[in-house]
Coordinates of C-alpha atoms in Angstrom, one line a residue:
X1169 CA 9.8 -30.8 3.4
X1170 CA 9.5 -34.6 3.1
X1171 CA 6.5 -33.8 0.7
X1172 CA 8.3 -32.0 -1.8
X1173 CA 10.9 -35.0 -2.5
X1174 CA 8.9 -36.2 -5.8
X1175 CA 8.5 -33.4 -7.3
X1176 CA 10.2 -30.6 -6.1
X1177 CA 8.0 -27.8 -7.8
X1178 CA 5.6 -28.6 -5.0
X1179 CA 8.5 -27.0 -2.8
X1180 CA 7.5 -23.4 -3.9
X1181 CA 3.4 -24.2 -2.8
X1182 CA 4.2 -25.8 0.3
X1183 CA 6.3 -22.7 1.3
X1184 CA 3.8 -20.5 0.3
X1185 CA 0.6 -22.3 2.6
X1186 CA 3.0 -22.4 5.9
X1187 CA 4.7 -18.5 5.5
X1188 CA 3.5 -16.8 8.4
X1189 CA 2.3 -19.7 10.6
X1190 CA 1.8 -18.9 14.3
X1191 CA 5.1 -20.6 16.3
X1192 CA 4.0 -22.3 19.7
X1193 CA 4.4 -20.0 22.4
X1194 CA 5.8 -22.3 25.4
X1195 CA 6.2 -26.2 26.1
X1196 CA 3.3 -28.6 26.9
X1197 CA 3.6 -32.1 27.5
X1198 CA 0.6 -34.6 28.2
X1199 CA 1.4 -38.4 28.9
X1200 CA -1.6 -40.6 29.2
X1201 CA -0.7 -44.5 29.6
X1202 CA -4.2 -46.6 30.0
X1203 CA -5.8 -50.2 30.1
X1204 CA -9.1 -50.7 28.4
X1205 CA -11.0 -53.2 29.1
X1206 CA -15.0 -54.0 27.4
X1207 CA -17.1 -56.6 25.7
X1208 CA -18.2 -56.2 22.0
X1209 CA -20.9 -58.0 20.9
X1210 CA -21.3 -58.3 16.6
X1211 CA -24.5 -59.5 14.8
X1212 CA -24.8 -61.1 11.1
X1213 CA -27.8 -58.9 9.8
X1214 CA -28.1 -60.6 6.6
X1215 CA -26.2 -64.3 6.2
X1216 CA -28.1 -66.4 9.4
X1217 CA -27.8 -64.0 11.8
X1218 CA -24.4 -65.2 13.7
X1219 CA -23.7 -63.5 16.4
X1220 CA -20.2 -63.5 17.9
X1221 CA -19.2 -62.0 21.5
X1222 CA -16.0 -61.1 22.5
X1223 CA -14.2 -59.5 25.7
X1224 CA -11.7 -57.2 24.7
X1225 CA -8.4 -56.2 27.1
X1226 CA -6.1 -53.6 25.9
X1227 CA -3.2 -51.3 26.8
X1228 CA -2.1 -48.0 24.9
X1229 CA -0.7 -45.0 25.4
X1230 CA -1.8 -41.3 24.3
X1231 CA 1.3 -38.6 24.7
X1232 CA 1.8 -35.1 23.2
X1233 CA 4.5 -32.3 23.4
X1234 CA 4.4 -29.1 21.7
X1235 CA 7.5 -26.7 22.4
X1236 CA 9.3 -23.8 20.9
X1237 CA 11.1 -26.0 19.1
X1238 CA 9.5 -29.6 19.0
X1239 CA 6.0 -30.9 18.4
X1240 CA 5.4 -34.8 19.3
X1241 CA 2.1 -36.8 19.0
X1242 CA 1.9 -40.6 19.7
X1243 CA -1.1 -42.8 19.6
X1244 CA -0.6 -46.4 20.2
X1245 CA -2.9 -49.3 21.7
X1246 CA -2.4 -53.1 21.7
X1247 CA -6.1 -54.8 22.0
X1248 CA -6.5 -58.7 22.6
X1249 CA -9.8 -60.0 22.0
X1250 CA -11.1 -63.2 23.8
X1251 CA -13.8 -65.0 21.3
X1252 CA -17.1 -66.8 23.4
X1253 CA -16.9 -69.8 21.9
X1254 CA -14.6 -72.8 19.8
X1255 CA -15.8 -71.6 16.7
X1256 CA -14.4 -67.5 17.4
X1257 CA -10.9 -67.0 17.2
X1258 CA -8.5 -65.1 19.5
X1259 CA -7.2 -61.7 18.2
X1260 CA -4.4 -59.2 18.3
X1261 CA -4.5 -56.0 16.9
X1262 CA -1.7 -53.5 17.0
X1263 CA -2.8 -49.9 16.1
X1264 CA -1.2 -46.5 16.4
X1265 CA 0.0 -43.5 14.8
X1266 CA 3.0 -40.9 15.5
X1267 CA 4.3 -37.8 14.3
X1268 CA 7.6 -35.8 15.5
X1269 CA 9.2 -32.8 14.6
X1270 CA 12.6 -31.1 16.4
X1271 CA 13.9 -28.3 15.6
X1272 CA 18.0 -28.9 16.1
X1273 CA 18.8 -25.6 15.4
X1274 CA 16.5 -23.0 14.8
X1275 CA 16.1 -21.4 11.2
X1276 CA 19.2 -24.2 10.2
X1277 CA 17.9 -28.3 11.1
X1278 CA 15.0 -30.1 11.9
X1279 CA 14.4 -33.4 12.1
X1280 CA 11.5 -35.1 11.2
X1281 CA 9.7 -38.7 11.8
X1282 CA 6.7 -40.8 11.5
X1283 CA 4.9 -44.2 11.6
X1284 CA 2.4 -46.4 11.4
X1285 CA 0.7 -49.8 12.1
X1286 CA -2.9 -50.7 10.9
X1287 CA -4.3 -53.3 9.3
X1288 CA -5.8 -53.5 5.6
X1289 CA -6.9 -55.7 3.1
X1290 CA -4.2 -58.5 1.9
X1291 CA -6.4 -58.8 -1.6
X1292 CA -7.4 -56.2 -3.1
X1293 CA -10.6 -58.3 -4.7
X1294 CA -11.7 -59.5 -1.7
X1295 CA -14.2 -58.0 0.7
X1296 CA -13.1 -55.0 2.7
X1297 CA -14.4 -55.9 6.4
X1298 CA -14.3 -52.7 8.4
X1299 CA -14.5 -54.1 11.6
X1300 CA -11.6 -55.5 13.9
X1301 CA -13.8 -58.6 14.8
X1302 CA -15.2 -61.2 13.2
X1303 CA -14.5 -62.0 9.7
X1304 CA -10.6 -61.0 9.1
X1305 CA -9.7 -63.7 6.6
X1306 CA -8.6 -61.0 4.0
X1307 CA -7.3 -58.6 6.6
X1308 CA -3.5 -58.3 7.2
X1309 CA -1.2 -56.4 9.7
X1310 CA 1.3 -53.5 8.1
X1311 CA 3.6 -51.5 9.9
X1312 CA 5.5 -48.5 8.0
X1313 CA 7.9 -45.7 9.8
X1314 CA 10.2 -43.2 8.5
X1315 CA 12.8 -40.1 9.8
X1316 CA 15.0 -37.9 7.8
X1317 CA 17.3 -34.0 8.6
X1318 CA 16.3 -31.2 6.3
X1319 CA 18.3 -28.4 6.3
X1320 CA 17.7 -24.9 5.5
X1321 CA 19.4 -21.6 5.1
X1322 CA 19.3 -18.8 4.1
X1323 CA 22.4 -16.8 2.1
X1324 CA 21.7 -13.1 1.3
X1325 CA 18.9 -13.4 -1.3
X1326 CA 19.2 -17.2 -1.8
X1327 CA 17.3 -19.7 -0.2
X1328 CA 19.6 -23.7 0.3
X1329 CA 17.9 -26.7 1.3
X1330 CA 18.9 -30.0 1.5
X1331 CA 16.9 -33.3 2.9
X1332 CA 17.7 -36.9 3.6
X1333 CA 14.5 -39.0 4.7
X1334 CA 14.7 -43.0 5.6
X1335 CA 11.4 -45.3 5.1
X1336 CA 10.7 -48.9 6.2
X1337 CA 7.3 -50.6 5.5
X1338 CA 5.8 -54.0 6.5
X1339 CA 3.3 -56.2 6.2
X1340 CA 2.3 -59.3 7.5
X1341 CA 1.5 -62.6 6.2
X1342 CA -0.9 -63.9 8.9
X1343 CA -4.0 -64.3 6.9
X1344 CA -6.3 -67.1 5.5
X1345 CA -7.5 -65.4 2.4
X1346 CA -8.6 -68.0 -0.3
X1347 CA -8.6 -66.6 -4.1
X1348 CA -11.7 -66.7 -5.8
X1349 CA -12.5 -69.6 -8.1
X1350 CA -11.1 -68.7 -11.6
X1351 CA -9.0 -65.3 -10.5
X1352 CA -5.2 -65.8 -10.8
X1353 CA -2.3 -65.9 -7.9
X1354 CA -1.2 -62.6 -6.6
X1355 CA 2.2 -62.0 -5.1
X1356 CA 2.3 -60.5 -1.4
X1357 CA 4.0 -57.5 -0.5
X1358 CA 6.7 -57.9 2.2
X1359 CA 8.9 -55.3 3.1
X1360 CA 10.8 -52.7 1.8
X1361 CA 13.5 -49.9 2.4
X1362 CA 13.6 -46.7 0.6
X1363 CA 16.1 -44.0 0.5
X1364 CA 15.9 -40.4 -0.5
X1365 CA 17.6 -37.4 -0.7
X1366 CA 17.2 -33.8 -2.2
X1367 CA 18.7 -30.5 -2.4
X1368 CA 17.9 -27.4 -4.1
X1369 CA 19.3 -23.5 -4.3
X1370 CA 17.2 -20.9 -5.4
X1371 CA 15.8 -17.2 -5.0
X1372 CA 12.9 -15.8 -4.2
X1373 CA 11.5 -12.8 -6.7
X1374 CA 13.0 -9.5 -6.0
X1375 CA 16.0 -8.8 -6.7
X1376 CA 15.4 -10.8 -10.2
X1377 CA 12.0 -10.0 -11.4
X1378 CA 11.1 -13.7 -11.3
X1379 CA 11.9 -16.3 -8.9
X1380 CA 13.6 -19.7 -9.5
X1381 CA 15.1 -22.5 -8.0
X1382 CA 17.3 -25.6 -9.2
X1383 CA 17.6 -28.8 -7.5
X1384 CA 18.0 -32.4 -7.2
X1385 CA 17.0 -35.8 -6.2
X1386 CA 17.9 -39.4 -5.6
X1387 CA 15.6 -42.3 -4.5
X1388 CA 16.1 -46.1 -3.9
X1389 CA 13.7 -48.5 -2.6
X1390 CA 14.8 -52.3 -2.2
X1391 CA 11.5 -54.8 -1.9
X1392 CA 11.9 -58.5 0.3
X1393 CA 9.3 -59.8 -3.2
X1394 CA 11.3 -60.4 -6.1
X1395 CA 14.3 -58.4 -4.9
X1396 CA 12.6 -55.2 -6.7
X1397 CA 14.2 -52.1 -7.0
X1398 CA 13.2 -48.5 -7.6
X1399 CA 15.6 -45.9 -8.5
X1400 CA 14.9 -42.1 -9.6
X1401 CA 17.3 -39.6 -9.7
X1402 CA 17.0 -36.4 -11.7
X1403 CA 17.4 -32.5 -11.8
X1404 CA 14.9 -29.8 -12.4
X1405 CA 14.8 -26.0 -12.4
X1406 CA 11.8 -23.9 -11.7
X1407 CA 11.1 -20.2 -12.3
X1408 CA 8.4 -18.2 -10.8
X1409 CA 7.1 -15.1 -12.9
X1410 CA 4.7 -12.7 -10.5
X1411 CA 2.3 -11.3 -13.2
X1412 CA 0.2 -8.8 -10.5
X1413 CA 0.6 -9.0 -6.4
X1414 CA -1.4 -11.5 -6.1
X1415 CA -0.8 -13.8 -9.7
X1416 CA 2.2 -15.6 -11.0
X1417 CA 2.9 -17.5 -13.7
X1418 CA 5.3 -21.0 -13.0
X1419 CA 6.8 -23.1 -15.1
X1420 CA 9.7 -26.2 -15.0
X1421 CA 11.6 -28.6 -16.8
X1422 CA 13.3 -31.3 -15.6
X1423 CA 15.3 -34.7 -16.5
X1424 CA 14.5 -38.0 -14.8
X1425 CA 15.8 -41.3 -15.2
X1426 CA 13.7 -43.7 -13.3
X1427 CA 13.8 -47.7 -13.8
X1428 CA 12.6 -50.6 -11.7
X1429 CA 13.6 -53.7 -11.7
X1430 CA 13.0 -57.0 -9.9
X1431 CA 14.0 -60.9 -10.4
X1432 CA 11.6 -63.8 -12.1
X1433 CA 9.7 -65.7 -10.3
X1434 CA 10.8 -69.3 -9.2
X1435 CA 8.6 -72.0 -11.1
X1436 CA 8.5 -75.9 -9.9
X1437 CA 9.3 -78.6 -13.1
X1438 CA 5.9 -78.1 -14.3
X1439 CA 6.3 -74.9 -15.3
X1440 CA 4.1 -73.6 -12.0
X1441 CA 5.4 -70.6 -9.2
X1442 CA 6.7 -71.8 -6.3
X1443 CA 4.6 -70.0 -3.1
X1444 CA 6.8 -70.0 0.0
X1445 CA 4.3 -70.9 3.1
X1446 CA 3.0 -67.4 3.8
X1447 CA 1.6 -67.2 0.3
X1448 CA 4.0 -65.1 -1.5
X1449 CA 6.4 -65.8 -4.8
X1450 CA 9.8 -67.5 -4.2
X1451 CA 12.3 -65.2 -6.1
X1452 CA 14.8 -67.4 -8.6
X1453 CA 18.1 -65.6 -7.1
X1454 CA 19.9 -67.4 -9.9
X1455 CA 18.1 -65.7 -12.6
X1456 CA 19.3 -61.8 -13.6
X1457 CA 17.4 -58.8 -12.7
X1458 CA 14.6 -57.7 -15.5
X1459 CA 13.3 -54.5 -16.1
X1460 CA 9.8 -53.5 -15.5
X1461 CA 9.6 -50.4 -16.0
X1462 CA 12.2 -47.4 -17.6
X1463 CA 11.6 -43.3 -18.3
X1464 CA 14.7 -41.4 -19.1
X1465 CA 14.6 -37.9 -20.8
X1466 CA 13.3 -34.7 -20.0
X1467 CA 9.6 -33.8 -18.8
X1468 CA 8.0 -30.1 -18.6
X1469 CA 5.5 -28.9 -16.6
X1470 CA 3.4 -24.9 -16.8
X1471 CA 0.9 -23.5 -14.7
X1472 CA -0.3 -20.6 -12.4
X1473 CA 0.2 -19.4 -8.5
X1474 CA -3.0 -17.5 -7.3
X1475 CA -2.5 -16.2 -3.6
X1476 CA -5.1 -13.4 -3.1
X1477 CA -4.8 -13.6 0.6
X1478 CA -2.8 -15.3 3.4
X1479 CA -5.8 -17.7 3.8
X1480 CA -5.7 -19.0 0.3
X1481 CA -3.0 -20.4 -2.1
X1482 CA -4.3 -22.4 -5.2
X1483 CA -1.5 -23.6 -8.1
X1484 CA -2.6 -26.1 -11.1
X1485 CA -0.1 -27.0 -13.8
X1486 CA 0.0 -28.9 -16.5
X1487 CA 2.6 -30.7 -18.6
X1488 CA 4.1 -33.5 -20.2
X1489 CA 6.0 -36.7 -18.2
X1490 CA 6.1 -40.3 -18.4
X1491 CA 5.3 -40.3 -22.1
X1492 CA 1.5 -38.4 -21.6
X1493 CA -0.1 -35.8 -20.7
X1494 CA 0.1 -35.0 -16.5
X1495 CA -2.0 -32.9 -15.0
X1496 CA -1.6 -31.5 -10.7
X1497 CA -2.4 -28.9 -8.6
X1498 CA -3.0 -27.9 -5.0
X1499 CA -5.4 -26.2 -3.2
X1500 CA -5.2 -24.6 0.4
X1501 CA -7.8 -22.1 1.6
X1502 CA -8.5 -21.7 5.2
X1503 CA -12.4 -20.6 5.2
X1504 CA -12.6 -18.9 8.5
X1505 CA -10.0 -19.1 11.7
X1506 CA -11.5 -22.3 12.4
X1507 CA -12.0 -24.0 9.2
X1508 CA -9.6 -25.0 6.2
X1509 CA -10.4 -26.6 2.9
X1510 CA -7.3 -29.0 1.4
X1511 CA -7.3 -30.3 -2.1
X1512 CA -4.3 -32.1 -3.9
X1513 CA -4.7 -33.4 -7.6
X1514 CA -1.5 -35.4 -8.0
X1515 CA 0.9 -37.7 -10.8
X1516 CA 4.0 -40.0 -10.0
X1517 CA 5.2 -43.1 -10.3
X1518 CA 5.1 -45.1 -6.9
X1519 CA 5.4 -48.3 -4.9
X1520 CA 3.1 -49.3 -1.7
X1521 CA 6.4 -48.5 0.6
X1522 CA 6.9 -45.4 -0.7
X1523 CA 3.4 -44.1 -1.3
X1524 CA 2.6 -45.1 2.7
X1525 CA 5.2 -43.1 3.8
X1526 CA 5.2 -39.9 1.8
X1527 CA 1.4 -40.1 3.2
X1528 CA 2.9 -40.0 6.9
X1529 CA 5.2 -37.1 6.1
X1530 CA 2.0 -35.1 5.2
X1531 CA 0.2 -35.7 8.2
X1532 CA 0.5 -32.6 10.7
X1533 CA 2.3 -33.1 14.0
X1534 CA -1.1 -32.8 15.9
X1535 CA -3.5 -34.7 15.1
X1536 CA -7.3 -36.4 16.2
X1537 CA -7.8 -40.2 16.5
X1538 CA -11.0 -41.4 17.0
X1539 CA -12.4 -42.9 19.9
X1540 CA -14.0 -45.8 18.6
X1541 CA -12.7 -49.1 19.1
X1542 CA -15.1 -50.7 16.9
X1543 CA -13.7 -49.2 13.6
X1544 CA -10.8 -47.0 15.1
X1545 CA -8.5 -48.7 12.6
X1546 CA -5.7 -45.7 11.1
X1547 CA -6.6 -46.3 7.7
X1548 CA -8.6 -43.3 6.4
X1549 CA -8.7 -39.8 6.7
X1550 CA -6.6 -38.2 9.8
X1551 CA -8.1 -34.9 10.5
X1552 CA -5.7 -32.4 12.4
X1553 CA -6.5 -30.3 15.5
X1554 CA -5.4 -27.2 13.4
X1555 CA -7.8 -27.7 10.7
X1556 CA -5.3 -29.8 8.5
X1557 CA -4.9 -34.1 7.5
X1558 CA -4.1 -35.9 5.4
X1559 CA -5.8 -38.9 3.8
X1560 CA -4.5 -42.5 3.5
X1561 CA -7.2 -44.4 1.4
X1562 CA -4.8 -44.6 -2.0
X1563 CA -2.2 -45.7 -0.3
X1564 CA -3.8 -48.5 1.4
X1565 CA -6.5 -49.3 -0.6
X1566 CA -4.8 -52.0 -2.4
X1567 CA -1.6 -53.5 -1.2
X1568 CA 0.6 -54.4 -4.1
X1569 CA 4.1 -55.8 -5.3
X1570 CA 4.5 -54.0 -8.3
X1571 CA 5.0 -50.7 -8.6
X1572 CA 2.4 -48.2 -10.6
X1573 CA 1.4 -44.7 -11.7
X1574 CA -0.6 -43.1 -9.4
X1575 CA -2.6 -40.0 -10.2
X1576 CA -6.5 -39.0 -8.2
X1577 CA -7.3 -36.0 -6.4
X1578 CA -8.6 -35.6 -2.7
X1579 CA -10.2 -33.2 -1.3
X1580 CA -10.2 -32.7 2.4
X1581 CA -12.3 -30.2 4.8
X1582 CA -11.9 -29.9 8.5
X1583 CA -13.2 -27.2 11.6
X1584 CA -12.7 -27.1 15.2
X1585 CA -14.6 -24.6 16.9
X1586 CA -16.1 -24.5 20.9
X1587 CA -17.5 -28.0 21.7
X1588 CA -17.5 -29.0 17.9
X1589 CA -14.5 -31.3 15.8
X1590 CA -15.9 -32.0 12.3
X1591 CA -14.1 -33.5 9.3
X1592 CA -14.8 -34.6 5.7
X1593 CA -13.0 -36.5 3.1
X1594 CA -13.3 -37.5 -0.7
X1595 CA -10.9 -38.9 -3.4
X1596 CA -10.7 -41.1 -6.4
X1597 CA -6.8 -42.6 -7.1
X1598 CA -6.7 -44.6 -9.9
X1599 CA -3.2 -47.3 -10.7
X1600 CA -2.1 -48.3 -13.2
X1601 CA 0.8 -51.3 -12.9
X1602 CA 4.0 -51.8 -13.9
X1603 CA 5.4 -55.1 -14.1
X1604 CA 7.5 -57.8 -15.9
X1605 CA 6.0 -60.4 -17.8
X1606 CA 6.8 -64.3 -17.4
X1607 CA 5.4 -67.7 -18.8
X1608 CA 3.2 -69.3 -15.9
X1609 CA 2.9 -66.3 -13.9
X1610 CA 0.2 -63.5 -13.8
X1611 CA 1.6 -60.5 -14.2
X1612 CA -1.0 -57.2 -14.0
X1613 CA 1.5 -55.4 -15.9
X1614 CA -1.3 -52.5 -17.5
X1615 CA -3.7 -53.4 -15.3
X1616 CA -5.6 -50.4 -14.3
X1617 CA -7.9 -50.3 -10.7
X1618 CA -9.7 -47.7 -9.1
X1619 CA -11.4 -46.2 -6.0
X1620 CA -13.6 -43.8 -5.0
X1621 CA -13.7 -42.9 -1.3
X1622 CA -16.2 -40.6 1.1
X1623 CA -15.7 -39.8 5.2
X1624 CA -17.2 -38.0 7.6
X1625 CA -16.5 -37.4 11.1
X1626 CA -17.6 -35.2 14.0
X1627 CA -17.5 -34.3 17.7
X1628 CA -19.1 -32.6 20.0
X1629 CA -18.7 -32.3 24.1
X1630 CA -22.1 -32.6 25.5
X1631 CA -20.4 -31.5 28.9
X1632 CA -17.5 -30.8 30.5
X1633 CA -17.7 -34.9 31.1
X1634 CA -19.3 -36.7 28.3
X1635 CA -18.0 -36.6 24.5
X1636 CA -20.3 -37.7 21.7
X1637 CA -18.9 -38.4 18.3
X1638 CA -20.1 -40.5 14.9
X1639 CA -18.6 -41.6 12.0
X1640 CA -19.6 -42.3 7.9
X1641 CA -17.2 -43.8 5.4
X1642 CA -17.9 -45.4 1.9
X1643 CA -15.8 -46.6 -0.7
X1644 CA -15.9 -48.1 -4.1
X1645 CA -13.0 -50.0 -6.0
X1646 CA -12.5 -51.6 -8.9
X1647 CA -10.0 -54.3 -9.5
X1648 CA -9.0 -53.9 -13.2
X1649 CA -8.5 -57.7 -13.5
X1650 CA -10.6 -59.4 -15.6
X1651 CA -13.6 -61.4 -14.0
X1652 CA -13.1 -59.5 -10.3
X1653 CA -15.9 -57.9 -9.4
X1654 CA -16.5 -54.2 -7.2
X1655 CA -15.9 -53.8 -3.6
X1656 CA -18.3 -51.9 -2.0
X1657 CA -18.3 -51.1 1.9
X1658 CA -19.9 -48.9 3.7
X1659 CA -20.5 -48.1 7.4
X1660 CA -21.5 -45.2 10.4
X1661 CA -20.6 -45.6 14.3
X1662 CA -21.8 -43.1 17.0
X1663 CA -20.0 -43.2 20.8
X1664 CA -20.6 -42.1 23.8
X1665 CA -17.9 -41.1 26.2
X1666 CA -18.4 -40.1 29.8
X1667 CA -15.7 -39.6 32.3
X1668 CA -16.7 -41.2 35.6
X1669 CA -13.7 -39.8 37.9
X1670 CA -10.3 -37.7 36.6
X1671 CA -9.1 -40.8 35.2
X1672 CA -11.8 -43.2 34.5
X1673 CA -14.0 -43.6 31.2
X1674 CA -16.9 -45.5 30.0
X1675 CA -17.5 -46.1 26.3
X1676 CA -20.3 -47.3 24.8
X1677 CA -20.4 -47.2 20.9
X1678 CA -22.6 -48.8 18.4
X1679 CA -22.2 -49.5 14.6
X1680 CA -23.5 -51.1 11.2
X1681 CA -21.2 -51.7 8.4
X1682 CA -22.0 -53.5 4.9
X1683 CA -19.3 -54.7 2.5
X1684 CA -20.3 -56.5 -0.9
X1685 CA -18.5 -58.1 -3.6
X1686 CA -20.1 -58.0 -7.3
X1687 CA -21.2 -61.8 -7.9
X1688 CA -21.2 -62.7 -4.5
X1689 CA -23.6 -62.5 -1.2
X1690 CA -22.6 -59.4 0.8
X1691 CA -23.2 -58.9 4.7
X1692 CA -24.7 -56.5 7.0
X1693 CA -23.0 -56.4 10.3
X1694 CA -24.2 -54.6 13.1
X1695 CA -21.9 -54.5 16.5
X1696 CA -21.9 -52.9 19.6
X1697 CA -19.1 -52.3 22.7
X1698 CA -19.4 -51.5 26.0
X1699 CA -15.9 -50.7 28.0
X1700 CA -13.9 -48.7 30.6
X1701 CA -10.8 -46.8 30.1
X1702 CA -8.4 -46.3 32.9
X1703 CA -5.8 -43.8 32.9
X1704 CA -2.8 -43.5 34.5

């Protein structure tokens, strides 16, 4: 239930799309350590035609288990790429993905966890590369985990709940990213450790003729930058009116008080910031903690439930909170036994910390990762082997020290049927920041940014032995700040994968991927890797 911890209306939807689920029948476990080793070869199309070679060595590990009462998936791999040449840099790259769910006592505890490490853009007006070689000077490393109890029971006719979820989130500062001439500093995101904790009672219609449900939540998130702090706590009750069998009408009110906070930044006797070496803001400890950003008071919220079948749940609301208008929904409709359609339209205040790991505790415990080492970075959309995902472009499409309001909508889509895996993702998230202001400093307090994102993916076994699969991806963002131009990158891979012997591979995978900057010259990269896979 680690979804439901903003807003715990969404409690009541996310109960209604998993009723009736299929358990899993007995345990299966699958282990599958492996070295890698290849050479990838990467061609300027466009700005002189550099071409770089590397030889690429890696080590990872692919494991599984699914039980009566526990589901595991891990995907991690370590790649260290050997440049041809003075002028091509070494590389490491750490990359994985993991999801975990026990059931301590049936019907009563579960424990859930997840985490992360990828690598995105440091600045979010620089180029977006998508490629794990060659130009990486705006690309930084970022690590993000989380784990948390829910409990659940169940008292005659009413329904308890309680939840307690623990987040830590990363990133590095190894990059060599130069601001563009006339664009101001930005601070660096660091780290940060978040806090959260609900609980709810409530009842289901019947015995009442409407349903409802009270509950509450806490949050805290302390940032390394500028000792920031979040801190939402609240209560909200909920009432479900069925208007026919398959038709109800919902409704809630709520009171939030939500503030953040953070310390000025340290300036130099000329008035200046101070920038520690790895590029971010040196916080003045001396000075006291300012407020950036402060709702307190009630907020309301009104909508429909429309279920007219077990395969499809749809529930839009609308309502008033953080001094507008807000606007969310959900949609959940699964097309045939082997196809579902997602959609989420969503509203909340947020930090990057937070936003990453909410995103992990929506990922299903089985999941897909792609096969392709050219681009197999976990930073779009993860389809599931059961027809679910999640997507994690608005979390990581810009990394940022301020906190913001985050609302978009993405739609995902999703089949696995016989020899064929397909997926498809879409979504536009726009910001808008929060900040303090101070003399000498940018601040993008109101600064508004915003992406639009597309993937596709698919699969199909050729044979029993050989696996062919491609990929498309484009996105679109704007900045906000003045004078910083659009992003755009684009890019498609197709692989190859044919199993020599029971545990050795060979990869071959070619790709072409385009990133542009407005005002400046884009590039056109074409690349292509050659490898063997050994597993143990």
């Amino acid at each position: 239930m680690a979804a439901c911890n903003r807003v715990l209306s969404a409690c009541s939807a996310l109960a209604f799309f998993t009723a009736g689920m299929p358990g899993v029948a007995e345990a299966k476990t699958d282990v599958s350590p492996y070295l890698e080793v290849g050479q990838i070869l990467t061609a300027d199309l466009k700005n002189g035609g550099d071409v770089l070679t590397y030889s690429m060595l890696a080590a990872g590990i692919d494991a599984s288990v699914k039980g009566p009462r526990s589901e595991v998936q891990l995907n991690y791999r370590y790649e260290r790429r050997f440049g041809w040449g003075n002028s091509v840099a070494d590389q490491s790259v750490h990359t994985g993905l993991a999801r975990a769910r026990l059931d301590v006592v049936p019907d009563l505890l579960s424990l859930e966890a997840g985490a992360l490490a990828t690598r995105a853009r440091s600045d979010f007006r620089g180029d977006a590369p998508a490629l794990l070689v060659g130009r990486t000077d705006n690309v930084t490393q970022v690590y993000s985990a989380y784990a948390g109890p829910t409990l659940a029971r169940s008292i005659g006719a009413l329904d308890l709940s309680a939840a307690y979820r623990v987040g830590y989130t990363r990133v590095s500062a190894k990059d060599n990213f130069v601001t563009p001439i006339g664009q101001p500093v930005l601070d660096r995101f660091s780290d940060s450790l978040s806090h959260t904790a609900t609980a709810s009672i409530g009842m289901n219609p019947g015995v009442l003729p409407f349903g409802w449900t009270i509950g509450g939540y806490y949050e805290r998130e302390d940032a390394g930058q500028l000792d920031q702090r979040f801190q939402n706590k609240g209560v909200r009750g909920d009432v479900t009116l069925p208007v026919t069998p398959t038709l109800a009408l919902v409704g809630g009110v709520g009171y939030q008080d939500l503030t953040v906070s953070q310390r000025p930044v340290l300036l130099d006797p000329a008035g200046a910031p101070v920038i520690d070496a790895n590029g971010r803001f040196v916080t003045d400890k001396a000075a006291p903690r300012q407020l950036s950003y402060e709702f307190d008071g009630l907020y309301w919220d009104a909508g429909v439930l429309w279920r007219p079948s077990k395969r499809t749940s749809l529930e839009a609301r609308v309502g008033r909170r953080y001094g507008s208008m807000s606007y969310t929904g959900s949609l959940n409709w699964q097309a045939t036994q082997h196809s579902v359609v997602q959609a989420v339209l969503y509203d909340e205040v947020q930090t990057f910390g937070q936003q990453l790991n909410d995103n992990l505790s929506r990922l299903p415990t089985s999941f897909i990762i792609p096969r392709n080492v050219l681009a197999g970075n976990v930073s779009g959309c993860i389809f599931g082997d059961a027809g679910t995902g999640t997507c994690l472009n608005d979390a990581l499409g810009a990394i940022s020290t301020a906190a913001y309001r985050n609302r978009g909508l993405a739609l995902l889509w999703s089949t696995q049927r016989g020899r064929w895996k397909a997926g498809l993702g879409a979504g536009y998230n726009q910001r808008k920041y929060v900040a303090t202001t101070q003399p000498g400093v940018f601040s993008n307090n109101g600064v508004r940014d915003e992406m639009w994102y597309g993937q596709g993916s698919i699969g199909y076994a050729l044979s029993e032995r050989t696996d062919l699969t491609g990929d498309i991806f484009v996105t679109l963002f704007d900045p906000g700040i003045a004078g910083a131009g659009d992003i755009l990158s684009t890019g498609a891979t197709g692989s190859i994968t044919h199993r020599l012997t029971r545990k050795l591979d060979a990869n071959a995978t070619l790709g072409l991927y385009s990133s542009r900057v407005d005002g400046f010259d884009g590039n056109l990269i074409a690349s292509a890797f050659a490898g063997l896979r050994y597993s143990f």
